[in-house]
Amino acid sequence: MKIYIGSDHGGFQLKTHVIKYLKELGLDIEDCGCHTDEFSYDYPDVASITCDQFLKDENEKKFGILICGTGVGISMSANRNRGIRCALCNDMFTARMTRLHNNANFLAMGGRVLGTGLAEEIVKTFIHTGFSGEQRHVMRIAKI
Ligand code: RB5
């Protein structure tokens, strides 16, 4: 499984932690920036870079993870890209349900909202939960 991950300065610390966590799980990670929190970095820019890299990859087993201060701006930005279904999840129930019902392919989180332990659990839940594949959900996703 390949994970494309990006953050702005507000999500940089949590992104650094999540990358370490995912590497320990043995996953293939592409860090799409930013690379420091010493300067401001606009979340629409890193969302765009991360989505472009993800969409270029023809493998099926892949996810994106985006982190800004709240997770709001970066998820809004990601969802402007056709083919990206980015869910802002600051709890595990949402992470599970958005995989089951929305087949979300991007997870957004708030670096100034979550502690590292909860973020790890959210990431784990998101990447290990499959889409239910139920027809009503397939039909609704097609309407987006
Ligand atoms: C940056 O200060 C902050 O606005 C950003 O990280 C994010 O929370 C926006 O939604």
PDB file of C-alpha atoms and ligand atoms in Angstrom:
ATOM      1  CA  MET A   1       0.000   0.000   0.000  1.00  0.00           C
ATOM      2  CA  LYS A   2       1.271   3.457  -0.947  1.00  0.00           C
ATOM      3  CA  ILE A   3       0.434   6.559   1.079  1.00  0.00           C
ATOM      4  CA  TYR A   4       0.749  10.086  -0.285  1.00  0.00           C
ATOM      5  CA  ILE A   5       0.918  12.534   2.602  1.00  0.00           C
ATOM      6  CA  GLY A   6       1.069  16.317   2.795  1.00  0.00           C
ATOM      7  CA  SER A   7       0.583  19.112   5.286  1.00  0.00           C
ATOM      8  CA  ASP A   8       0.859  22.853   5.713  1.00  0.00           C
ATOM      9  CA  HIS A   9       2.847  24.381   8.588  1.00  0.00           C
ATOM     10  CA  GLY A  10      -0.118  23.824  10.959  1.00  0.00           C
ATOM     11  CA  GLY A  11      -0.041  20.088  10.279  1.00  0.00           C
ATOM     12  CA  PHE A  12       3.703  19.622   9.947  1.00  0.00           C
ATOM     13  CA  GLN A  13       4.351  18.214  13.434  1.00  0.00           C
ATOM     14  CA  LEU A  14       1.542  15.674  13.211  1.00  0.00           C
ATOM     15  CA  LYS A  15       2.564  14.751   9.652  1.00  0.00           C
ATOM     16  CA  THR A  16       6.092  14.021  10.866  1.00  0.00           C
ATOM     17  CA  HIS A  17       4.665  11.732  13.548  1.00  0.00           C
ATOM     18  CA  VAL A  18       2.252   9.984  11.160  1.00  0.00           C
ATOM     19  CA  ILE A  19       5.024   9.330   8.619  1.00  0.00           C
ATOM     20  CA  LYS A  20       7.139   7.669  11.326  1.00  0.00           C
ATOM     21  CA  TYR A  21       4.129   5.594  12.415  1.00  0.00           C
ATOM     22  CA  LEU A  22       3.310   4.484   8.856  1.00  0.00           C
ATOM     23  CA  LYS A  23       6.934   3.592   8.130  1.00  0.00           C
ATOM     24  CA  GLU A  24       6.964   1.417  11.247  1.00  0.00           C
ATOM     25  CA  LEU A  25       3.940  -0.397   9.761  1.00  0.00           C
ATOM     26  CA  GLY A  26       6.062  -1.045   6.680  1.00  0.00           C
ATOM     27  CA  LEU A  27       4.075   1.140   4.294  1.00  0.00           C
ATOM     28  CA  ASP A  28       5.462   2.932   1.266  1.00  0.00           C
ATOM     29  CA  ILE A  29       5.243   6.689   1.950  1.00  0.00           C
ATOM     30  CA  GLU A  30       5.603   9.672  -0.361  1.00  0.00           C
ATOM     31  CA  ASP A  31       5.993  12.922   1.577  1.00  0.00           C
ATOM     32  CA  CYS A  32       4.593  15.683  -0.634  1.00  0.00           C
ATOM     33  CA  GLY A  33       5.643  18.483   1.752  1.00  0.00           C
ATOM     34  CA  CYS A  34       5.803  20.849   3.454  1.00  0.00           C
ATOM     35  CA  HIS A  35       9.266  20.179   4.883  1.00  0.00           C
ATOM     36  CA  THR A  36       9.451  22.683   7.753  1.00  0.00           C
ATOM     37  CA  ASP A  37       7.072  24.594   9.975  1.00  0.00           C
ATOM     38  CA  GLU A  38       9.395  27.582  10.217  1.00  0.00           C
ATOM     39  CA  PHE A  39       7.532  29.279   7.373  1.00  0.00           C
ATOM     40  CA  SER A  40       3.872  29.487   6.419  1.00  0.00           C
ATOM     41  CA  TYR A  41       2.862  27.160   3.622  1.00  0.00           C
ATOM     42  CA  ASP A  42      -0.532  27.546   1.949  1.00  0.00           C
ATOM     43  CA  TYR A  43      -2.703  24.450   2.364  1.00  0.00           C
ATOM     44  CA  PRO A  44      -4.288  24.650  -1.147  1.00  0.00           C
ATOM     45  CA  ASP A  45      -0.805  24.327  -2.659  1.00  0.00           C
ATOM     46  CA  VAL A  46       0.171  21.160  -0.791  1.00  0.00           C
ATOM     47  CA  ALA A  47      -3.309  19.670  -1.290  1.00  0.00           C
ATOM     48  CA  SER A  48      -2.904  20.189  -5.036  1.00  0.00           C
ATOM     49  CA  ILE A  49       0.595  18.624  -5.136  1.00  0.00           C
ATOM     50  CA  THR A  50      -0.494  15.616  -3.063  1.00  0.00           C
ATOM     51  CA  CYS A  51      -3.646  15.007  -5.128  1.00  0.00           C
ATOM     52  CA  ASP A  52      -1.683  15.290  -8.400  1.00  0.00           C
ATOM     53  CA  GLN A  53       0.875  12.715  -7.225  1.00  0.00           C
ATOM     54  CA  PHE A  54      -1.895  10.376  -6.039  1.00  0.00           C
ATOM     55  CA  LEU A  55      -3.880  10.663  -9.288  1.00  0.00           C
ATOM     56  CA  LYS A  56      -0.781   9.955 -11.405  1.00  0.00           C
ATOM     57  CA  ASP A  57      -0.244   6.622  -9.609  1.00  0.00           C
ATOM     58  CA  GLU A  58      -2.092   3.847 -11.441  1.00  0.00           C
ATOM     59  CA  ASN A  59      -1.866   1.361  -8.564  1.00  0.00           C
ATOM     60  CA  GLU A  60      -5.152   0.596  -6.843  1.00  0.00           C
ATOM     61  CA  LYS A  61      -3.926   0.201  -3.292  1.00  0.00           C
ATOM     62  CA  LYS A  62      -3.192   3.785  -2.304  1.00  0.00           C
ATOM     63  CA  PHE A  63      -4.485   6.498  -0.012  1.00  0.00           C
ATOM     64  CA  GLY A  64      -3.816  10.171   0.592  1.00  0.00           C
ATOM     65  CA  ILE A  65      -3.452  11.831   3.976  1.00  0.00           C
ATOM     66  CA  LEU A  66      -3.597  15.618   4.406  1.00  0.00           C
ATOM     67  CA  ILE A  67      -3.079  17.597   7.596  1.00  0.00           C
ATOM     68  CA  CYS A  68      -3.501  21.309   8.291  1.00  0.00           C
ATOM     69  CA  GLY A  69      -4.321  23.085  11.551  1.00  0.00           C
ATOM     70  CA  THR A  70      -7.964  22.015  11.644  1.00  0.00           C
ATOM     71  CA  GLY A  71      -8.073  19.742   8.612  1.00  0.00           C
ATOM     72  CA  VAL A  72     -10.807  21.926   7.153  1.00  0.00           C
ATOM     73  CA  GLY A  73      -8.978  24.054   4.573  1.00  0.00           C
ATOM     74  CA  ILE A  74      -6.872  21.207   3.251  1.00  0.00           C
ATOM     75  CA  SER A  75      -9.889  18.861   2.893  1.00  0.00           C
ATOM     76  CA  MET A  76     -11.888  21.564   1.094  1.00  0.00           C
ATOM     77  CA  SER A  77      -8.951  22.060  -1.271  1.00  0.00           C
ATOM     78  CA  ALA A  78      -8.474  18.348  -1.953  1.00  0.00           C
ATOM     79  CA  ASN A  79     -12.145  17.881  -2.771  1.00  0.00           C
ATOM     80  CA  ARG A  80     -11.850  20.307  -5.707  1.00  0.00           C
ATOM     81  CA  ASN A  81      -9.934  17.565  -7.549  1.00  0.00           C
ATOM     82  CA  ARG A  82     -11.978  15.129  -9.642  1.00  0.00           C
ATOM     83  CA  GLY A  83     -11.535  11.590  -8.340  1.00  0.00           C
ATOM     84  CA  ILE A  84     -10.557  12.694  -4.834  1.00  0.00           C
ATOM     85  CA  ARG A  85     -12.962  11.967  -1.978  1.00  0.00           C
ATOM     86  CA  CYS A  86     -11.348  13.531   1.044  1.00  0.00           C
ATOM     87  CA  ALA A  87     -12.932  13.027   4.466  1.00  0.00           C
ATOM     88  CA  LEU A  88     -12.040  15.182   7.453  1.00  0.00           C
ATOM     89  CA  CYS A  89     -11.907  12.727  10.356  1.00  0.00           C
ATOM     90  CA  ASN A  90     -10.998  13.796  13.836  1.00  0.00           C
ATOM     91  CA  ASP A  91     -12.587  10.670  15.337  1.00  0.00           C
ATOM     92  CA  MET A  92     -12.466   6.947  14.593  1.00  0.00           C
ATOM     93  CA  PHE A  93     -16.188   6.489  13.938  1.00  0.00           C
ATOM     94  CA  THR A  94     -16.051   8.955  11.031  1.00  0.00           C
ATOM     95  CA  ALA A  95     -12.855   7.335   9.719  1.00  0.00           C
ATOM     96  CA  ARG A  96     -14.537   3.922   9.670  1.00  0.00           C
ATOM     97  CA  MET A  97     -17.856   5.090   8.235  1.00  0.00           C
ATOM     98  CA  THR A  98     -16.339   7.203   5.471  1.00  0.00           C
ATOM     99  CA  ARG A  99     -14.430   4.179   4.202  1.00  0.00           C
ATOM    100  CA  LEU A 100     -17.504   1.914   4.421  1.00  0.00           C
ATOM    101  CA  HIS A 101     -20.016   4.359   2.915  1.00  0.00           C
ATOM    102  CA  ASN A 102     -18.126   7.040   0.948  1.00  0.00           C
ATOM    103  CA  ASN A 103     -15.136   4.982  -0.229  1.00  0.00           C
ATOM    104  CA  ALA A 104     -13.017   7.992   0.801  1.00  0.00           C
ATOM    105  CA  ASN A 105      -9.550   7.836  -0.724  1.00  0.00           C
ATOM    106  CA  PHE A 106      -8.112  10.782   1.229  1.00  0.00           C
ATOM    107  CA  LEU A 107      -8.066  11.291   4.988  1.00  0.00           C
ATOM    108  CA  ALA A 108      -7.728  14.820   6.374  1.00  0.00           C
ATOM    109  CA  MET A 109      -6.940  15.543  10.017  1.00  0.00           C
ATOM    110  CA  GLY A 110      -6.358  18.583  12.201  1.00  0.00           C
ATOM    111  CA  GLY A 111      -2.825  18.858  13.501  1.00  0.00           C
ATOM    112  CA  ARG A 112      -3.970  21.404  16.102  1.00  0.00           C
ATOM    113  CA  VAL A 113      -6.994  19.277  17.025  1.00  0.00           C
ATOM    114  CA  LEU A 114      -5.632  15.768  17.550  1.00  0.00           C
ATOM    115  CA  GLY A 115      -3.068  14.184  19.809  1.00  0.00           C
ATOM    116  CA  THR A 116      -0.671  11.709  18.259  1.00  0.00           C
ATOM    117  CA  GLY A 117      -2.262   8.614  19.840  1.00  0.00           C
ATOM    118  CA  LEU A 118      -5.734   9.352  18.485  1.00  0.00           C
ATOM    119  CA  ALA A 119      -4.304  10.311  15.084  1.00  0.00           C
ATOM    120  CA  GLU A 120      -2.551   6.921  14.858  1.00  0.00           C
ATOM    121  CA  GLU A 121      -5.821   5.119  15.616  1.00  0.00           C
ATOM    122  CA  ILE A 122      -7.707   7.202  13.032  1.00  0.00           C
ATOM    123  CA  VAL A 123      -5.084   6.478  10.361  1.00  0.00           C
ATOM    124  CA  LYS A 124      -5.062   2.760  11.185  1.00  0.00           C
ATOM    125  CA  THR A 125      -8.877   2.564  11.087  1.00  0.00           C
ATOM    126  CA  PHE A 126      -9.032   4.482   7.785  1.00  0.00           C
ATOM    127  CA  ILE A 127      -6.465   2.409   5.896  1.00  0.00           C
ATOM    128  CA  HIS A 128      -7.678  -0.947   7.200  1.00  0.00           C
ATOM    129  CA  THR A 129     -11.402  -0.485   6.582  1.00  0.00           C
ATOM    130  CA  GLY A 130     -12.681  -1.510   3.152  1.00  0.00           C
ATOM    131  CA  PHE A 131     -15.524   0.039   1.154  1.00  0.00           C
ATOM    132  CA  SER A 132     -18.782  -1.870   1.775  1.00  0.00           C
ATOM    133  CA  GLY A 133     -19.486  -1.968  -1.960  1.00  0.00           C
ATOM    134  CA  GLU A 134     -23.230  -1.791  -1.320  1.00  0.00           C
ATOM    135  CA  GLN A 135     -25.189  -0.620  -4.364  1.00  0.00           C
ATOM    136  CA  ARG A 136     -26.857   2.312  -2.569  1.00  0.00           C
ATOM    137  CA  HIS A 137     -23.413   3.676  -1.650  1.00  0.00           C
ATOM    138  CA  VAL A 138     -21.980   3.063  -5.125  1.00  0.00           C
ATOM    139  CA  MET A 139     -24.943   4.979  -6.595  1.00  0.00           C
ATOM    140  CA  ARG A 140     -24.611   7.910  -4.149  1.00  0.00           C
ATOM    141  CA  ILE A 141     -20.870   8.227  -4.731  1.00  0.00           C
ATOM    142  CA  ALA A 142     -21.526   8.302  -8.480  1.00  0.00           C
ATOM    143  CA  LYS A 143     -23.818  11.288  -7.899  1.00  0.00           C
ATOM    144  CA  ILE A 144     -21.080  13.399  -6.273  1.00  0.00           C
TER     145      ILE A 144
HETATM  146  C1  RB5 B   1      -3.038  27.961   9.113  1.00  0.00           C
HETATM  147  O1  RB5 B   1      -2.800  28.911  10.108  1.00  0.00           O
HETATM  148  C2  RB5 B   1      -4.432  27.386   9.254  1.00  0.00           C
HETATM  149  O2  RB5 B   1      -5.373  28.316   8.848  1.00  0.00           O
HETATM  150  C3  RB5 B   1      -4.547  26.105   8.456  1.00  0.00           C
HETATM  151  O3  RB5 B   1      -3.603  25.191   8.915  1.00  0.00           O
HETATM  152  C4  RB5 B   1      -5.884  25.379   8.513  1.00  0.00           C
HETATM  153  O4  RB5 B   1      -6.301  25.192   9.828  1.00  0.00           O
HETATM  154  C5  RB5 B   1      -6.942  25.879   7.640  1.00  0.00           C
HETATM  155  O5  RB5 B   1      -8.034  25.300   7.521  1.00  0.00           O
END
